[in-house]
Short mmCIF file of C-alpha atoms in Angstrom, two decimals:
data_model
loop_
_atom_site.label_atom_id
_atom_site.label_comp_id
_atom_site.label_asym_id
_atom_site.label_seq_id
_atom_site.Cartn_x
_atom_site.Cartn_y
_atom_site.Cartn_z
CA MET M 1 -1.27 35.45 37.29
CA GLU M 2 2.32 35.94 36.18
CA ARG M 3 3.68 39.43 36.98
CA ILE M 4 6.85 41.38 36.22
CA PRO M 5 8.54 42.46 39.47
CA ILE M 6 9.04 46.16 40.23
CA LEU M 7 11.93 47.05 42.56
CA LYS M 8 12.13 50.27 44.57
CA MET M 9 15.50 51.92 45.10
CA GLY M 10 15.39 55.29 46.85
CA ASP M 11 13.27 57.66 44.75
CA PHE M 12 13.28 55.33 41.77
CA LEU M 13 11.47 52.24 40.56
CA ILE M 14 13.38 49.67 38.55
CA VAL M 15 11.93 47.10 36.18
CA THR M 16 13.84 44.60 34.09
CA ILE M 17 11.77 42.78 31.50
CA GLN M 18 13.32 39.36 31.02
CA VAL M 19 10.51 37.31 29.53
CA ASP M 20 8.81 37.26 26.15
CA MET M 21 5.70 39.18 27.22
CA HIS M 22 2.24 38.34 26.02
CA ASP M 23 -0.06 41.33 25.70
CA ARG M 24 -1.90 40.93 29.00
CA LEU M 25 1.37 40.76 30.92
CA ALA M 26 2.46 44.02 29.27
CA LEU M 27 -0.82 45.68 30.25
CA ALA M 28 -0.48 44.37 33.83
CA LEU M 29 2.99 45.92 34.05
CA GLN M 30 1.59 49.25 32.84
CA ASP M 31 -1.10 49.18 35.58
CA ASP M 32 1.26 47.96 38.32
CA LEU M 33 3.85 50.63 37.55
CA THR M 34 1.36 53.49 37.57
CA THR M 35 -0.11 52.30 40.86
CA LYS M 36 3.35 51.92 42.37
CA ILE M 37 4.54 55.37 41.24
CA SER M 38 1.67 56.95 43.06
CA ALA M 39 1.93 54.68 46.12
CA THR M 40 5.68 55.25 46.60
CA ASN M 41 5.98 58.87 45.38
CA ALA M 42 8.67 57.67 43.00
CA LYS M 43 10.42 60.39 41.02
CA GLY M 44 11.81 58.15 38.33
CA VAL M 45 11.23 54.84 36.58
CA LEU M 46 13.96 52.84 34.89
CA ILE M 47 12.90 50.09 32.50
CA ASP M 48 15.65 47.80 31.29
CA ILE M 49 14.83 45.91 28.10
CA SER M 50 18.29 44.46 27.38
CA SER M 51 16.90 40.92 27.34
CA LEU M 52 13.92 41.77 25.10
CA GLU M 53 14.46 40.26 21.66
CA ILE M 54 11.66 42.16 19.98
CA VAL M 55 9.59 45.27 20.59
CA ASP M 56 6.52 45.25 18.38
CA SER M 57 3.88 47.97 18.10
CA PHE M 58 1.97 46.70 21.13
CA ILE M 59 4.97 46.68 23.47
CA GLY M 60 6.08 50.00 21.97
CA ARG M 61 2.69 51.49 22.80
CA MET M 62 2.88 50.09 26.34
CA LEU M 63 6.30 51.74 26.83
CA SER M 64 4.99 55.06 25.51
CA ASN M 65 1.96 54.82 27.78
CA ILE M 66 4.07 54.14 30.87
CA SER M 67 6.28 57.12 30.07
CA GLY M 68 3.26 59.39 29.54
CA MET M 69 1.43 58.25 32.67
CA ALA M 70 4.60 58.56 34.75
CA ARG M 71 5.12 62.13 33.50
CA ILE M 72 1.60 63.08 34.57
CA LEU M 73 2.39 61.58 37.98
CA ASP M 74 5.56 63.72 38.15
CA ALA M 75 8.05 60.92 37.48
CA GLN M 76 10.65 60.62 34.71
CA THR M 77 11.01 57.43 32.71
CA VAL M 78 14.18 56.14 31.12
CA LEU M 79 14.38 53.07 28.90
CA THR M 80 17.72 51.28 28.92
CA GLY M 81 19.59 48.56 27.10
CA MET M 82 17.66 48.30 23.83
CA GLN M 83 19.44 45.88 21.50
CA PRO M 84 20.60 47.45 18.21
CA ALA M 85 18.58 44.96 16.12
CA VAL M 86 15.47 45.92 18.09
CA ALA M 87 16.13 49.64 17.51
CA ILE M 88 16.58 49.11 13.75
CA THR M 89 13.37 47.08 13.54
CA LEU M 90 11.35 49.54 15.63
CA VAL M 91 12.21 52.49 13.41
CA GLU M 92 11.43 50.50 10.27
CA LEU M 93 8.14 49.45 11.82
CA GLY M 94 7.33 53.16 12.12
CA LEU M 95 7.80 53.64 15.86
CA SER M 96 10.46 56.01 17.13
CA LEU M 97 9.09 56.17 20.70
CA PRO M 98 8.79 59.97 20.85
CA GLY M 99 8.98 61.43 24.33
CA ILE M 100 10.80 58.44 25.84
CA ARG M 101 14.27 59.06 27.22
CA THR M 102 16.72 56.27 26.57
CA ALA M 103 20.17 55.28 27.79
CA LEU M 104 22.56 52.60 26.60
CA ASN M 105 22.71 50.75 29.91
CA VAL M 106 21.31 50.74 33.45
CA GLU M 107 24.26 52.69 34.85
CA ARG M 108 23.81 55.59 32.41
CA GLY M 109 20.06 55.40 32.89
CA MET M 110 20.42 55.82 36.65
CA SER M 111 22.71 58.84 36.26
CA LEU M 112 20.20 60.37 33.84
CA LEU M 113 17.43 59.95 36.41
CA ARG M 114 19.59 61.32 39.25
CA ALA M 115 20.57 64.32 37.13
CA SER M 116 16.98 65.12 36.26
CA LEU M 117 15.96 64.77 39.92
CA ALA M 118 18.76 67.14 41.00
CA GLU M 119 17.68 69.60 38.29
CA SER M 120 14.07 69.60 39.43
CA ASP M 121 15.20 70.04 43.07
CA ASP M 122 17.26 73.08 42.03
CA ALA M 123 14.31 74.52 40.16
CA THR M 124 12.11 74.11 43.24
CA SER M 125 14.58 75.82 45.56
CA GLU M 126 15.05 78.71 43.10
CA ASP M 127 11.29 79.19 43.08
CA ASP M 128 11.41 79.42 46.88
CA VAL M 129 14.09 82.11 46.72
CA ASP M 130 12.09 84.12 44.16
CA ALA M 131 9.03 83.89 46.35
CA SER M 132 10.92 85.20 49.38
CA HIS M 133 12.24 88.20 47.38
CA GLU M 134 8.77 89.20 46.39
CA MET M 135 7.56 89.28 49.96
CA MET S 1 10.86 27.32 -4.62
CA PRO S 2 11.32 23.90 -2.87
CA LEU S 3 9.77 23.58 0.55
CA THR S 4 12.15 22.05 3.09
CA LYS S 5 10.16 22.28 6.31
CA CYS S 6 6.69 23.23 7.38
CA GLU S 7 4.80 23.60 10.62
CA THR S 8 1.33 24.80 11.53
CA LEU S 9 0.50 26.58 14.77
CA ALA S 10 -2.94 27.47 16.05
CA ILE S 11 -3.53 31.06 17.20
CA ARG S 12 -6.30 30.89 19.79
CA ALA S 13 -4.94 32.87 22.76
CA GLU S 14 -2.35 35.52 23.60
CA ALA S 15 0.14 32.85 24.67
CA ASP S 16 -0.05 31.44 21.11
CA VAL S 17 1.24 34.76 19.73
CA VAL S 18 4.33 34.28 21.93
CA LEU S 19 4.69 30.69 20.68
CA VAL S 20 4.51 31.90 17.06
CA ARG S 21 7.27 34.44 17.77
CA GLN S 22 9.46 31.74 19.31
CA ALA S 23 8.84 29.25 16.47
CA VAL S 24 9.63 31.90 13.82
CA ARG S 25 12.82 32.84 15.68
CA LYS S 26 13.91 29.19 15.76
CA LEU S 27 13.27 28.68 12.02
CA ALA S 28 14.99 31.98 11.14
CA ILE S 29 18.10 30.81 13.01
CA GLU S 30 17.94 27.43 11.23
CA GLN S 31 17.77 29.23 7.89
CA GLY S 32 20.91 31.16 8.78
CA PHE S 33 19.28 34.61 9.17
CA GLY S 34 21.42 37.30 10.81
CA LEU S 35 20.27 38.91 14.07
CA VAL S 36 18.66 41.95 12.43
CA GLU S 37 16.90 39.77 9.82
CA GLN S 38 15.64 37.47 12.60
CA THR S 39 14.35 40.41 14.60
CA LYS S 40 12.54 41.87 11.59
CA ILE S 41 10.72 38.68 10.59
CA VAL S 42 9.84 37.84 14.22
CA THR S 43 8.46 41.36 14.77
CA ALA S 44 6.43 41.21 11.54
CA ALA S 45 5.08 37.79 12.58
CA SER S 46 4.13 39.15 15.99
CA GLU S 47 2.14 42.02 14.45
CA ILE S 48 0.23 39.77 12.07
CA ALA S 49 -0.35 36.99 14.63
CA ARG S 50 -1.89 39.57 16.97
CA ASN S 51 -4.16 40.79 14.17
CA THR S 52 -5.23 37.19 13.47
CA LEU S 53 -6.21 36.86 17.13
CA ASP S 54 -7.68 40.31 17.83
CA TYR S 55 -9.44 41.09 14.56
CA GLY S 56 -9.84 37.63 13.03
CA GLY S 57 -10.99 35.94 16.24
CA GLY S 58 -8.15 33.42 15.99
CA GLY S 59 -6.83 31.26 13.20
CA GLU S 60 -3.59 29.60 12.27
CA ALA S 61 -0.05 30.29 11.18
CA VAL S 62 1.73 28.11 8.64
CA LEU S 63 5.50 28.53 8.84
CA GLU S 64 7.48 27.29 5.85
CA CYS S 65 11.21 27.05 5.20
CA HIS S 66 12.14 27.39 1.52
CA THR S 67 15.30 26.97 -0.49
CA ASP S 68 15.66 28.61 -3.87
CA GLY S 69 19.08 27.71 -5.28
CA ILE S 70 21.49 29.09 -2.73
CA ARG S 71 18.86 31.39 -1.20
CA LYS S 72 17.11 30.35 1.98
CA GLY S 73 13.93 31.96 3.14
CA LEU S 74 10.89 31.87 5.37
CA ARG S 75 7.30 32.08 4.19
CA LEU S 76 4.67 32.69 6.88
CA VAL S 77 0.96 32.45 6.13
CA PHE S 78 -1.56 33.70 8.70
CA SER S 79 -5.21 32.94 8.09
CA ASP S 80 -8.45 33.46 9.95
CA GLN S 81 -12.16 33.07 9.27
CA GLY S 82 -13.01 36.40 10.86
CA PRO S 83 -15.07 39.32 9.53
CA GLY S 84 -12.43 40.27 6.92
CA ILE S 85 -11.25 43.73 5.92
CA LYS S 86 -13.48 46.08 3.95
CA ASP S 87 -10.86 48.52 2.70
CA ILE S 88 -7.38 46.96 2.55
CA GLY S 89 -5.77 50.19 1.32
CA GLN S 90 -7.04 52.01 4.39
CA ALA S 91 -6.01 49.17 6.73
CA MET S 92 -2.45 49.25 5.36
CA ARG S 93 -2.03 52.99 6.01
CA ASP S 94 0.04 53.99 9.03
CA GLY S 95 -2.02 55.45 11.81
CA PHE S 96 -5.26 53.73 10.80
CA THR S 97 -6.76 51.38 13.36
CA THR S 98 -10.18 50.07 14.28
CA GLY S 99 -8.77 48.48 17.44
CA GLY S 100 -6.76 49.89 20.29
CA GLY S 101 -3.39 49.85 18.54
CA LEU S 102 -1.24 52.55 17.03
CA GLY S 103 -2.12 51.52 13.50
CA HIS S 104 1.41 50.51 12.59
CA GLY S 105 0.81 46.76 12.46
CA LEU S 106 0.03 45.96 8.81
CA GLY S 107 2.01 48.73 7.14
CA GLY S 108 4.91 48.20 9.53
CA ALA S 109 4.95 44.42 9.00
CA LYS S 110 5.03 45.02 5.22
CA ARG S 111 8.15 47.19 5.59
CA LEU S 112 9.87 44.45 7.61
CA VAL S 113 9.61 41.73 4.95
CA GLU S 114 10.52 41.42 1.28
CA GLU S 115 7.24 40.01 -0.01
CA PHE S 116 3.87 40.82 1.48
CA ASP S 117 0.44 39.72 0.37
CA ILE S 118 -2.97 40.19 1.90
CA VAL S 119 -6.21 38.63 0.71
CA SER S 120 -9.41 39.58 2.45
CA ALA S 121 -13.04 40.39 1.86
CA PRO S 122 -15.91 41.12 4.26
CA GLY S 123 -17.27 37.83 5.58
CA SER S 124 -14.57 35.60 4.13
CA GLY S 125 -11.67 35.99 6.54
CA THR S 126 -8.15 37.30 6.00
CA ARG S 127 -4.95 35.67 4.79
CA VAL S 128 -1.62 37.47 5.13
CA THR S 129 1.59 36.08 3.62
CA LEU S 130 5.05 37.28 4.66
CA VAL S 131 8.26 36.21 2.90
CA ARG S 132 11.81 37.10 3.84
CA TRP S 133 14.99 35.75 2.25
CA LYS S 134 18.39 35.51 3.82
#
């Protein structure tokens, strides 16, 4: 069966959706990504949709699901490159993708993921310091 | 409202929903729709085509190009012989779904087009008509 490739780069997974997805392909991507986050201990997922010409309610739900599942598996998701016409249509359709972080392009998306990883590393080391004070 | 072009596509499998999207996109471009208008009508068609497949058990889409004076438009008719809809008002409301979706399909598709019509009754299938003018 046709599959959308998932690339690993350091702590992050990168997906670019470049085909007009039918529903089963979208569901397969959702499953593959969740499995891969857990298998690779990825801390972030970047999904680039700059070549997607539409996002309807099904694909919107798939993107929300991926973001939610990734969060539970301790990974951040950022969606990049949405075309303006797609954004206008999505909001009119009634979907505003709550809880999904977005960036205008892959470059900004990567810096967003790196920043959030650095932040969570800081938080962890501060916790360690607090713990040592209490001892 | 003179009809200038018409094609019929069967909706029997998920791949057909993709084909409907592509055919609607092509006609919208031919009719001179702008990018946002194209995206809206293609998205609305995608929602309704999926309903035809998932809830209606498959059916067909009739895609028509119309010219009304200087106006050009698209009229899309999706029909199935499925179980039909008992309460159309409820089905149109955002957040209502009997399937696995978010319940934005019908109401959302209506917001994306200029004319929307749905005819359905239990046991006699469903027909949804979408019209958008340039």
